[in-house]
Structure formats: structure tokens, C-alpha cells
């Protein structure tokens, strides 16, 4: 958590002025009991009405100045806390963007969302409260004790006993609660995970009539969170009653000692009232301090979770500059796999083993295989979404590890399995690959992707507003627009990862034909479950359990590859 404080560097002035104005307010507050004592002893006791009015005006002035100081302090504290949270949030988001697919898979999406939202809000609140009260409350507590000694030293000994007792209670409960709040936040992750899964897979849940089971699972996780919060809440709740008991017993002792000393003529009645007011100030400030410690405890637990993400070193690094051979078009091959293995994080076995092939420029390569055979894993190594475990992957004769992120991704256009569009106009979505693309270039890409009628049928054309996730489009429309988005950047290597599954055969065939005739003749990888979608390819790679089971043209594989023949025969009636 403390490492996050570096993000307060840009708010040094606010971080100093906030507490200083709070200390100024506290100083005026410490003068109030003395003024009240003077009113009782001299104004009321001496029947001096003018003195009483003057002291009352002084009280009013102290209140106004204290209010102004308090508002100013809260302004600076809020400005520093909000700015701090903004910096941390930006740093966390940027760091998450630098993590590889493997890192994000290991962490989990739900916990990252929790740390970006719930944890961040708690840290912001903790910083705000710390700047406002961390110095003020101890200052008032010890200041009140010192002021009490100036009134009467013997009666003020009560404060010397009370404050250490209160400190033991407050800090003891804090030490117990810190690890418990960390566990609470972990259970928040579980509830968020369940919520996210249910919202994302609501159609699947309803299709299989699993509403009751998923509701029961959510109730179980929610109850675990509730129980954890109740447990730590009960411990935290002890703070206020225990501190109140100690303070009230101290007040009883203080009033008793004060009464005896007034009776002996040692101190005045106003002095007893001043001592009582100082004890009340200590009570109020310790309650505030207790609540502050609870908030700070939560913030530290949340801050540690955020810092834990920031300390994760990306498992994949990119060079600042590409190798001199970048862009070398003299290489015979566009893509080369040299005995490449892929192993996912936390897995003891390879997902892909000994993948070895070469693809010339402009070739169309089909990738087919059973579910889980590693088709997507293979093409994901080309833009370096995942790194090889062993072997090499080369683009234009250069190892993909020698490219900068921007240069490698500039060469490749990827259409993932899940068609994802973002909220905004069609034009905005199309310009993701090329921010400077003209409407003519966008329309050309849309036509190639067989989506011209989709755009023409929407009100506003390219200015049609797409809802979040493309909810106002059908599955086929989303797929065609995501393909068009990849085509706008005019990539040298186009990867279609089962991205035409929602298209009919006629549209799929027209799409393949249009891509083949594109200007520049990109190297195309088509991952598909359909044999018909890849039968036209210059070369087909057949995967089986992470290994290449066959490679060649459609006609060759029907004769030589049993795996491909089984896939083909399962989709088409075998000739007799």
C-alpha cells in the first residue's frame, strides 16, 4: 500500500495544506473550553455582562474561523485523494494492458475488475480521511491532555491513564481487522465472478434451466461474503462501545476529582467544566480515530491488492526497437513455425507440440481439427498473444520476439472467435486498425467483408450507433463488421479465427473470394470447424491433440489424413 503513495507526488501542496488547515481548526477548537471556563468564572460568576458578551463573540469568531479552516482542509484533501485515485487507476489500467494473455488468464478478469473499482474507491476514501483526520485526531487528543494540565495537573492525571488504554483498544482491534478485511475483499471477487458469469452466460443458463443451481451458487458465495463481513464487523463494532466505556468511567473519575478540588477551593467551577469539555473532545476524536482506523485498515487491504497487481512483471516483453531486418520483404516466407511448442501458464503439458511449417506470401492456409486440438492457440502465436514454450515463430524471416508490439500488430489483422464491437458509430469501430482511414477505405473493407447491405440498411450508415458489445446487431452482422475492422488496416497477415461461424455458406464463400482478390494479397489463416470453409485453401493444416496430423491440399488430405477424412465425412456424405 505504501508504495502507492508515490502517486501523491503531484499533489504535495494539497497533501500538506489539507492537514495543516485541519490542525489550524483543531487549535481553535482547543481554545473553546478555556473561553467557556472564563465565561463561567468571570462573566457569570462575577455578573459581568459585558465580559460575557465579549467572550461569546469570541466563541462565534472561533467557530467561523474553524469552519472556514475545515472547509478549506476538506477541499485540499478531496482534491489530493481524487487526483491520487486517478493516477493509480490510470497506472493500474496501463499495467493491465501490458500483461500478456497468460498473465490475465492467471489473475482472472473478475478480480481485476474488483481491484479497478471497489478496491480503488476504498483506497480513495482512505486517503481522503487520512489527510483530514490522521494528524487532527491525535493532535486534539494530546493537545486536550496538555491543555488539561494547564488547568489542573492533578485532575489531568486522569487523561494520562485514559489515553494509553484507548490506544491499546484501538490499535489492537486494527491489527486484528487488517487480515480479515483482506479476506473480505477476496470474497467480493467470488461474488463478482459469479455475477459476471451469470450475466455473460444468461442465455446458456436459461437454455439448460440452470437458474436454480446458479441462484443457489450465488447465494452460497454471497452468504460467505456476508458472514465474513459480519465477523469482521462485530470485531470492529467493539471499538466504539469499549472506547465509550473507558471515556465515561474517566469522566466520572474526572468529575469526582474536580468536585472534591472545587470544594477544597483549589480550582473553580469553570475549570471543572473545561476539563469535562477536554475529555469530551478526546471522546469525540477517539471515536473519529477509531472509524478512521477502520477505514484505513480497509484501504490498506485494498491498496495491497492493487499493489500486488502492479508488482506483477509481464511474462512477455517487447523490445523498444525492432531488429534491423524488420520489414525485410526478401524473405521467401511470410510466416514460419520452427518446431514450436506452446504451454499455458500453470499447465504441466504442452497445448501444442512440434509445430513446424512455412507459409509463403499471399498463401491461404486453413487450420482445422477437433475441439481442443489447438487451432486458436496456433494462430495466437503469430501476433504473439502467447509466447512459444520452445522453438520459434517468424514473420518475414524475423523472430516475432524481435518486433516491437506496434510493428508486429501492424503487420497482422486478427478477427477473434468472439465478435466484439464497442459502443460508438460504425465508423469509430472501423477506425480501430487505422485511425486515418477515409470513408472510401472503410466502405471498401465493409464491401469485402460482405457487410455493405448491413451498413446500408442502418439509419445513418457509417454514423449508425452500435450498442455496447454490438447488442443491436445479429451474430452474423457482428462477425462481418469485425472482419471489416481488421481489413481496414490492410494487414500483411490476416487471421480469421473461426470468425465466419455465423455466416451462411453462400456469404462465407463470397467473403473468401473477396479476400483472395484483395489488393496486396495478404497471407490468410482461416481457422474453421467447417471443411467447406477451408477446402479452397492453398494448404490445410490438420491438428489433432496439439500436433500436426496432416498438411496439404484438400484432395491430398482426403487420401492421406484419416483425421481430416473423418471431419469431412462427418459433415458431408461420403461418396460410395
XYZ file of C-alpha atoms in Angstrom:
576
model
C 0.000 0.000 0.000
C 2.744 2.440 0.952
C 4.330 2.092 -2.481
C 1.161 3.604 -3.939
C 1.860 6.865 -2.110
C 4.298 7.779 -4.880
C 1.223 8.765 -6.871
C 0.684 11.630 -4.398
C 3.851 13.372 -5.604
C 1.886 15.622 -7.927
C -0.303 16.698 -5.015
C 2.334 17.597 -2.440
C 0.870 21.042 -1.820
C -2.666 19.690 -1.299
C -1.335 16.873 0.898
C 0.382 19.434 3.134
C -2.246 22.190 3.167
C -5.112 19.798 3.929
C -3.701 18.536 7.254
C -2.327 21.997 8.133
C -5.750 23.631 7.872
C -7.191 20.776 9.922
C -4.568 21.432 12.602
C -5.496 25.114 12.489
C -9.142 24.200 13.037
C -8.140 21.880 15.906
C -6.116 24.672 17.533
C -9.167 26.946 17.631
C -11.234 24.050 18.998
C -8.775 23.555 21.877
C -9.247 27.203 22.907
C -13.026 26.850 23.269
C -13.065 25.156 26.748
C -10.819 27.889 28.137
C -13.172 30.575 26.811
C -16.171 28.729 28.297
C -14.368 28.465 31.652
C -13.667 32.207 31.596
C -17.346 32.939 30.851
C -18.441 30.797 33.828
C -15.852 32.094 36.296
C -15.624 35.770 35.376
C -18.686 36.535 33.268
C -21.406 34.570 35.062
C -19.643 34.231 38.421
C -18.746 37.931 38.504
C -22.047 39.057 36.939
C -20.042 40.853 34.240
C -22.456 41.006 31.332
C -20.127 42.907 29.022
C -17.371 40.352 29.534
C -19.814 37.518 28.855
C -20.957 39.101 25.564
C -17.355 39.702 24.521
C -16.397 36.092 25.216
C -19.486 34.832 23.375
C -18.464 36.877 20.330
C -15.008 35.354 20.636
C -16.597 31.883 20.629
C -18.517 32.813 17.492
C -15.342 34.041 15.812
C -13.509 30.837 16.727
C -16.380 28.834 15.242
C -16.414 30.792 11.966
C -12.646 30.646 11.513
C -12.688 26.940 12.399
C -15.439 26.315 9.842
C -13.500 28.113 7.104
C -10.358 26.150 8.003
C -12.307 22.883 7.967
C -13.889 23.536 4.557
C -10.515 24.554 3.123
C -8.885 21.442 4.535
C -11.574 19.181 3.105
C -11.222 20.842 -0.301
C -7.484 20.170 -0.456
C -7.878 16.644 0.951
C -10.583 15.765 -1.579
C -8.547 17.207 -4.451
C -5.487 15.196 -3.440
C -7.488 11.971 -2.908
C -9.352 12.193 -6.220
C -6.173 13.069 -8.119
C -4.308 10.243 -6.378
C -7.033 7.732 -7.317
C -6.996 8.997 -10.899
C -3.239 8.446 -11.183
C -3.397 4.981 -9.597
C -6.346 3.959 -11.781
C -4.507 5.059 -14.917
C -1.337 3.252 -13.830
C -3.263 0.086 -12.986
C -5.157 0.084 -16.287
C -1.965 0.737 -18.244
C -0.182 -2.049 -16.372
C -3.027 -4.492 -17.029
C -2.799 -3.616 -20.714
C 0.896 -4.552 -20.624
C 0.177 -8.007 -19.206
C 0.127 -10.951 -21.554
C -2.869 -13.179 -22.175
C -1.267 -15.742 -19.842
C -0.953 -13.214 -17.014
C -4.578 -12.119 -17.350
C -5.714 -15.743 -17.545
C -3.855 -16.466 -14.294
C -5.238 -13.442 -12.440
C -8.824 -13.684 -13.633
C -10.990 -10.932 -15.058
C -13.308 -10.634 -12.055
C -10.542 -9.841 -9.566
C -9.065 -7.229 -11.913
C -12.457 -5.529 -12.196
C -12.837 -5.576 -8.395
C -9.429 -4.005 -7.879
C -10.100 -1.360 -10.504
C -13.447 -0.343 -8.965
C -14.308 -1.406 -5.408
C -10.728 -1.509 -4.118
C -9.860 1.768 -5.823
C -12.856 3.579 -4.314
C -11.932 2.316 -0.852
C -8.332 3.486 -1.263
C -9.509 6.920 -2.421
C -11.791 7.225 0.609
C -8.980 6.112 2.912
C -6.564 8.722 1.531
C -9.193 11.443 1.901
C -9.939 10.531 5.519
C -6.236 10.152 6.327
C -5.380 13.647 5.099
C -8.291 15.084 7.069
C -8.058 13.209 10.353
C -4.767 11.342 10.728
C -2.977 14.368 12.212
C -6.024 16.191 13.559
C -7.342 13.482 15.885
C -4.027 12.700 17.663
C -3.320 16.455 17.818
C -6.637 17.119 19.569
C -6.207 14.109 21.890
C -2.746 15.061 23.105
C -3.482 18.777 22.838
C -6.515 18.341 25.101
C -4.397 16.455 27.598
C -1.748 19.209 27.606
C -4.405 21.903 27.962
C -5.930 19.943 30.832
C -2.593 20.073 32.654
C -2.590 23.870 32.294
C -5.979 23.920 34.044
C -5.196 21.471 36.879
C -2.337 18.962 36.902
C -3.786 16.517 39.450
C -7.171 16.190 37.746
C -5.412 15.908 34.385
C -3.707 12.691 35.528
C -6.978 11.006 34.564
C -6.081 11.762 30.948
C -2.683 10.071 31.340
C -4.396 6.799 32.309
C -7.241 7.049 29.787
C -5.310 7.724 26.587
C -2.963 4.649 26.757
C -5.947 2.385 27.500
C -7.804 3.758 24.497
C -4.730 3.368 22.304
C -4.397 -0.317 23.228
C -8.043 -0.942 22.313
C -7.953 0.984 19.052
C -4.678 -0.352 17.687
C -5.346 -3.899 18.941
C -8.610 -4.074 17.018
C -6.912 -2.554 13.973
C -4.216 -5.267 13.902
C -6.871 -7.979 14.123
C -9.016 -6.471 11.361
C -6.394 -5.861 8.657
C -6.060 -9.529 7.511
C -9.807 -10.064 7.918
C -10.645 -7.196 5.566
C -8.267 -8.703 3.015
C -10.279 -11.921 3.130
C -13.497 -9.942 2.747
C -12.221 -8.389 -0.484
C -11.259 -11.833 -1.785
C -14.832 -12.973 -1.213
C -16.040 -9.878 -3.070
C -14.046 -11.273 -6.017
C -16.025 -14.512 -5.749
C -19.376 -12.717 -5.764
C -18.307 -10.592 -8.728
C -17.115 -13.692 -10.600
C -20.462 -15.406 -10.062
C -22.340 -12.271 -11.126
C -20.219 -11.830 -14.239
C -20.604 -15.466 -15.269
C -24.366 -15.339 -14.813
C -24.790 -12.117 -16.766
C -22.459 -13.226 -19.552
C -23.968 -16.693 -19.821
C -27.591 -15.852 -19.079
C -28.787 -17.447 -22.329
C -26.898 -20.665 -21.640
C -28.218 -20.801 -18.079
C -31.799 -20.404 -19.244
C -31.367 -22.826 -22.142
C -30.311 -25.548 -19.686
C -32.798 -24.492 -16.965
C -29.960 -23.914 -14.505
C -31.457 -20.822 -12.866
C -31.976 -22.561 -9.520
C -28.483 -24.041 -9.407
C -26.840 -20.731 -10.331
C -29.021 -18.861 -7.844
C -28.016 -21.340 -5.137
C -24.331 -20.921 -6.040
C -24.635 -17.141 -5.935
C -26.458 -17.298 -2.576
C -23.685 -19.521 -1.223
C -20.932 -17.098 -2.267
C -22.944 -14.087 -1.171
C -23.570 -15.709 2.206
C -19.852 -16.415 2.600
C -19.170 -12.734 1.925
C -21.922 -11.695 4.336
C -20.584 -13.977 7.087
C -17.064 -12.637 6.622
C -18.319 -9.047 6.745
C -20.398 -9.770 9.846
C -17.438 -11.387 11.602
C -15.038 -8.532 10.958
C -17.874 -6.064 11.548
C -18.502 -7.481 15.036
C -14.846 -7.050 15.907
C -14.782 -3.526 14.514
C -18.026 -2.714 16.301
C -16.348 -3.403 19.637
C -14.271 -0.278 19.199
C -16.959 2.328 19.833
C -18.598 0.748 22.941
C -15.256 -0.129 24.548
C -13.879 3.356 23.975
C -17.126 4.892 25.265
C -16.959 2.781 28.438
C -13.373 3.855 29.110
C -14.170 7.508 28.395
C -17.318 7.552 30.547
C -15.542 5.987 33.512
C -12.817 8.572 33.017
C -15.430 11.358 33.012
C -16.903 10.009 36.251
C -13.457 9.984 37.833
C -12.713 13.452 36.463
C -15.957 14.971 37.776
C -15.442 13.359 41.174
C -11.856 14.644 41.476
C -12.921 18.062 40.178
C -15.807 18.297 42.631
C -13.516 17.487 45.572
C -10.973 20.078 44.490
C -13.672 22.716 43.912
C -14.969 22.005 47.393
C -11.428 22.491 48.707
C -11.192 25.788 46.817
C -8.240 24.653 44.724
C -9.922 25.055 41.315
C -13.008 26.858 40.053
C -16.248 25.500 38.629
C -15.273 26.803 35.232
C -12.079 24.751 35.403
C -14.100 21.568 36.010
C -16.299 22.390 33.001
C -13.156 22.985 30.917
C -11.706 19.632 31.988
C -15.011 17.932 31.156
C -15.036 19.586 27.718
C -11.483 18.444 27.055
C -12.442 14.891 27.993
C -15.465 15.122 25.671
C -13.189 16.342 22.878
C -10.962 13.334 23.440
C -14.014 11.067 23.317
C -15.212 12.554 20.001
C -11.758 12.478 18.438
C -11.053 8.923 19.528
C -14.340 7.791 18.025
C -13.310 9.566 14.835
C -9.864 7.999 15.090
C -11.422 4.566 15.585
C -13.582 4.989 12.491
C -10.572 6.373 10.627
C -8.528 3.320 11.565
C -11.299 1.031 10.329
C -11.349 2.925 7.021
C -7.563 2.980 6.794
C -7.475 -0.747 7.593
C -9.841 -1.442 4.691
C -7.860 0.912 2.461
C -4.552 -0.772 3.303
C -6.022 -4.192 2.498
C -7.417 -2.868 -0.800
C -4.229 -0.945 -1.582
C -2.145 -4.082 -1.051
C -4.332 -5.911 -3.560
C -3.845 -3.116 -6.108
C -0.106 -3.011 -5.458
C 0.069 -6.788 -5.898
C -1.195 -6.384 -9.468
C 1.193 -3.503 -10.157
C 4.120 -5.632 -8.963
C 3.369 -8.443 -11.387
C 6.054 -8.400 -14.032
C 4.673 -9.071 -17.523
C 5.710 -12.525 -18.642
C 6.068 -11.157 -22.174
C 8.314 -8.221 -23.018
C 8.792 -6.383 -26.295
C 11.958 -4.614 -27.489
C 11.915 -0.841 -27.747
C 13.160 -1.061 -31.329
C 12.682 -3.834 -33.844
C 15.533 -5.760 -35.356
C 17.119 -4.114 -38.409
C 15.577 -6.802 -40.589
C 12.056 -5.674 -39.775
C 10.079 -5.099 -42.904
C 12.545 -7.137 -44.947
C 10.459 -8.359 -47.862
C 13.298 -10.528 -49.218
C 12.337 -13.461 -47.039
C 10.649 -16.192 -49.051
C 8.191 -16.940 -46.269
C 5.605 -14.720 -44.634
C 5.173 -16.955 -41.556
C 7.384 -19.764 -40.258
C 6.869 -22.138 -37.347
C 10.095 -23.915 -36.428
C 9.356 -26.844 -34.099
C 7.244 -24.573 -31.888
C 5.710 -25.755 -28.610
C 3.113 -23.870 -26.583
C 2.384 -24.412 -22.909
C -0.133 -22.344 -20.979
C 0.707 -20.921 -17.542
C 0.074 -23.424 -14.770
C -0.195 -26.336 -17.180
C 2.165 -29.270 -16.978
C 1.630 -30.338 -20.579
C 2.021 -28.680 -23.956
C -1.057 -27.335 -25.711
C 0.874 -27.535 -28.997
C 3.881 -29.725 -29.724
C 6.448 -29.626 -32.544
C 4.543 -27.326 -34.892
C 6.725 -26.971 -37.971
C 5.640 -25.430 -41.287
C 6.281 -22.453 -43.564
C 3.831 -20.228 -45.418
C 4.721 -18.185 -48.492
C 3.413 -14.680 -49.096
C -0.150 -14.473 -50.345
C -0.982 -18.082 -49.480
C -4.244 -19.032 -47.838
C -3.821 -21.535 -45.020
C -6.715 -23.406 -43.468
C -6.462 -24.728 -39.914
C -8.887 -27.448 -38.882
C -9.180 -30.014 -36.135
C -11.388 -31.271 -33.382
C -12.465 -29.178 -30.408
C -9.461 -28.501 -28.168
C -6.931 -29.544 -30.775
C -5.129 -26.170 -30.552
C -6.343 -24.315 -33.641
C -6.756 -20.905 -31.942
C -3.602 -21.466 -29.919
C -1.616 -21.879 -33.122
C -2.726 -18.651 -34.786
C -2.469 -16.722 -31.490
C 1.293 -17.236 -31.552
C 1.657 -15.286 -34.809
C 0.709 -11.840 -33.364
C 2.401 -13.024 -30.155
C -0.646 -13.163 -27.930
C 1.107 -16.180 -26.411
C 4.823 -16.940 -26.489
C 6.262 -20.229 -27.642
C 7.479 -22.563 -24.892
C 10.120 -23.931 -27.225
C 11.055 -23.402 -30.850
C 10.451 -20.241 -32.894
C 7.770 -18.318 -34.755
C 8.996 -15.999 -37.531
C 7.260 -13.292 -39.533
C 9.055 -12.115 -42.688
C 12.088 -14.105 -41.611
C 12.347 -12.336 -38.225
C 11.535 -13.912 -34.856
C 8.321 -12.364 -33.514
C 10.151 -11.654 -30.232
C 12.363 -9.157 -32.059
C 9.450 -6.948 -33.157
C 8.023 -4.106 -31.129
C 4.416 -4.609 -30.160
C 3.210 -1.904 -32.554
C 5.150 -3.169 -35.564
C 4.104 -6.786 -35.107
C 0.444 -5.933 -34.616
C 0.608 -3.567 -37.607
C 1.549 -6.495 -39.808
C -1.266 -8.712 -38.532
C -5.019 -8.326 -38.631
C -6.875 -10.607 -36.214
C -10.561 -11.443 -36.149
C -11.115 -13.405 -32.909
C -13.634 -16.167 -32.309
C -15.919 -13.912 -30.313
C -17.051 -10.933 -32.378
C -16.639 -7.869 -30.146
C -17.759 -4.391 -31.158
C -17.579 -1.343 -28.922
C -20.129 1.330 -28.219
C -19.863 4.023 -30.865
C -20.591 4.548 -34.528
C -19.732 2.001 -37.200
C -17.103 4.463 -38.456
C -15.485 4.666 -34.997
C -15.286 0.879 -34.765
C -13.831 0.563 -38.261
C -11.046 3.040 -37.471
C -9.568 0.942 -34.682
C -6.999 -0.509 -37.047
C -6.377 2.693 -38.990
C -7.419 5.969 -37.296
C -6.824 7.875 -40.540
C -8.956 5.629 -42.742
C -11.221 7.513 -45.135
C -14.877 6.668 -45.642
C -13.918 5.234 -49.023
C -11.418 2.838 -47.465
C -13.911 1.878 -44.779
C -16.646 1.196 -47.329
C -14.243 -0.883 -49.418
C -13.374 -3.030 -46.387
C -17.056 -3.359 -45.498
C -17.839 -4.471 -49.052
C -15.054 -7.075 -48.938
C -16.446 -8.364 -45.646
C -19.892 -8.754 -47.280
C -21.351 -6.205 -44.866
C -22.324 -3.474 -47.342
C -26.022 -4.287 -47.086
C -25.759 -4.303 -43.282
C -24.464 -0.725 -43.221
C -26.804 0.418 -45.984
C -29.775 -0.924 -44.043
C -28.922 1.028 -40.897
C -30.141 4.564 -40.328
C -27.210 6.925 -40.782
C -24.975 4.360 -42.481
C -21.465 4.692 -41.047
C -22.882 7.021 -38.368
C -25.177 4.285 -37.035
C -24.620 3.930 -33.286
C -23.598 0.444 -32.177
C -24.673 -0.511 -28.657
C -22.249 -1.899 -26.099
C -20.998 -5.291 -27.290
C -22.947 -4.885 -30.532
C -26.193 -5.938 -28.852
C -28.278 -4.213 -31.530
C -26.756 -6.386 -34.270
C -27.213 -10.043 -35.133
C -24.370 -12.535 -34.750
C -23.655 -12.598 -38.473
C -23.675 -8.811 -38.715
C -21.214 -8.531 -35.826
C -18.895 -11.075 -37.433
C -18.881 -9.317 -40.797
C -18.195 -5.925 -39.199
C -15.340 -7.317 -37.095
C -13.835 -8.789 -40.266
C -14.211 -5.400 -41.969
C -12.485 -3.744 -38.999
C -9.461 -5.993 -39.483
C -9.436 -5.365 -43.242
C -9.388 -1.566 -42.837
C -5.805 -1.694 -41.548
C -4.747 -3.611 -44.716
C -2.665 -6.206 -42.872
C 0.022 -8.328 -44.447
C -1.220 -11.322 -42.447
C -4.955 -11.802 -41.900
C -6.085 -14.263 -39.216
C -9.740 -15.347 -39.261
C -10.186 -17.388 -36.092
C -13.471 -19.205 -36.727
C -14.886 -15.771 -37.463
C -17.432 -16.873 -40.084
C -19.287 -19.440 -37.986
C -22.489 -17.354 -38.028
C -22.411 -16.839 -41.792
C -24.292 -18.958 -44.298
C -22.315 -20.934 -46.863
C -23.010 -18.510 -49.725
C -21.849 -15.458 -47.735
C -18.851 -17.403 -46.436
C -17.831 -18.338 -49.977
C -18.282 -14.761 -51.235
C -16.180 -13.490 -48.307
C -13.335 -15.904 -49.074
C -13.401 -14.970 -52.746
C -13.332 -11.224 -51.945
C -10.413 -11.612 -49.520
C -8.478 -13.646 -52.081
C -8.802 -10.832 -54.634
C -7.790 -8.084 -52.173
C -5.097 -5.619 -53.181
C -1.751 -6.632 -51.727
C -2.704 -10.347 -51.491
C -2.355 -10.799 -47.738
C -1.341 -14.116 -46.243
C -4.550 -15.533 -44.820
C -5.032 -18.015 -41.970
C -8.564 -19.388 -41.710
C -9.444 -21.336 -38.575
C -12.708 -23.168 -39.015
C -14.731 -26.169 -37.938
C -16.187 -26.383 -41.453
C -14.283 -28.376 -44.028
C -16.099 -26.415 -46.761
C -14.671 -23.107 -45.453
C -11.065 -24.220 -45.917
C -11.294 -26.688 -48.817
C -10.181 -23.949 -51.237
C -7.034 -23.129 -49.227
C -3.568 -23.441 -50.750
C -2.656 -25.555 -47.762
C -4.622 -27.098 -44.919
C -3.101 -27.866 -41.517
C -4.916 -30.599 -39.611
C -4.408 -30.595 -35.855
C -5.086 -33.454 -33.502
C -4.404 -33.175 -29.772
C -1.904 -30.345 -30.252
C 0.081 -31.981 -33.030
C 0.010 -31.703 -36.809
C -1.829 -34.783 -38.049
C -1.664 -33.798 -41.694
C -0.780 -30.995 -44.064
C -1.584 -30.428 -47.705
C -4.380 -29.564 -50.109
C -7.935 -30.756 -49.699
C -7.721 -33.601 -52.210
C -4.420 -34.840 -50.817
C -5.646 -34.874 -47.225
C -8.756 -36.852 -48.123
C -6.425 -39.611 -49.304
C -3.613 -39.375 -46.741
C -5.035 -37.953 -43.474
C -7.503 -40.037 -41.519
C -8.351 -37.196 -39.094
C -9.264 -34.846 -41.931
C -11.231 -37.554 -43.694
C -13.265 -38.203 -40.550
C -14.037 -34.477 -40.171
C -15.017 -34.199 -43.824
C -17.193 -37.320 -43.776
C -18.961 -36.138 -40.625
C -20.044 -33.005 -42.495
C -20.650 -34.470 -45.954
C -21.981 -37.814 -47.016
C -19.078 -39.937 -48.144
C -19.177 -40.965 -51.749
C -19.924 -44.577 -52.440
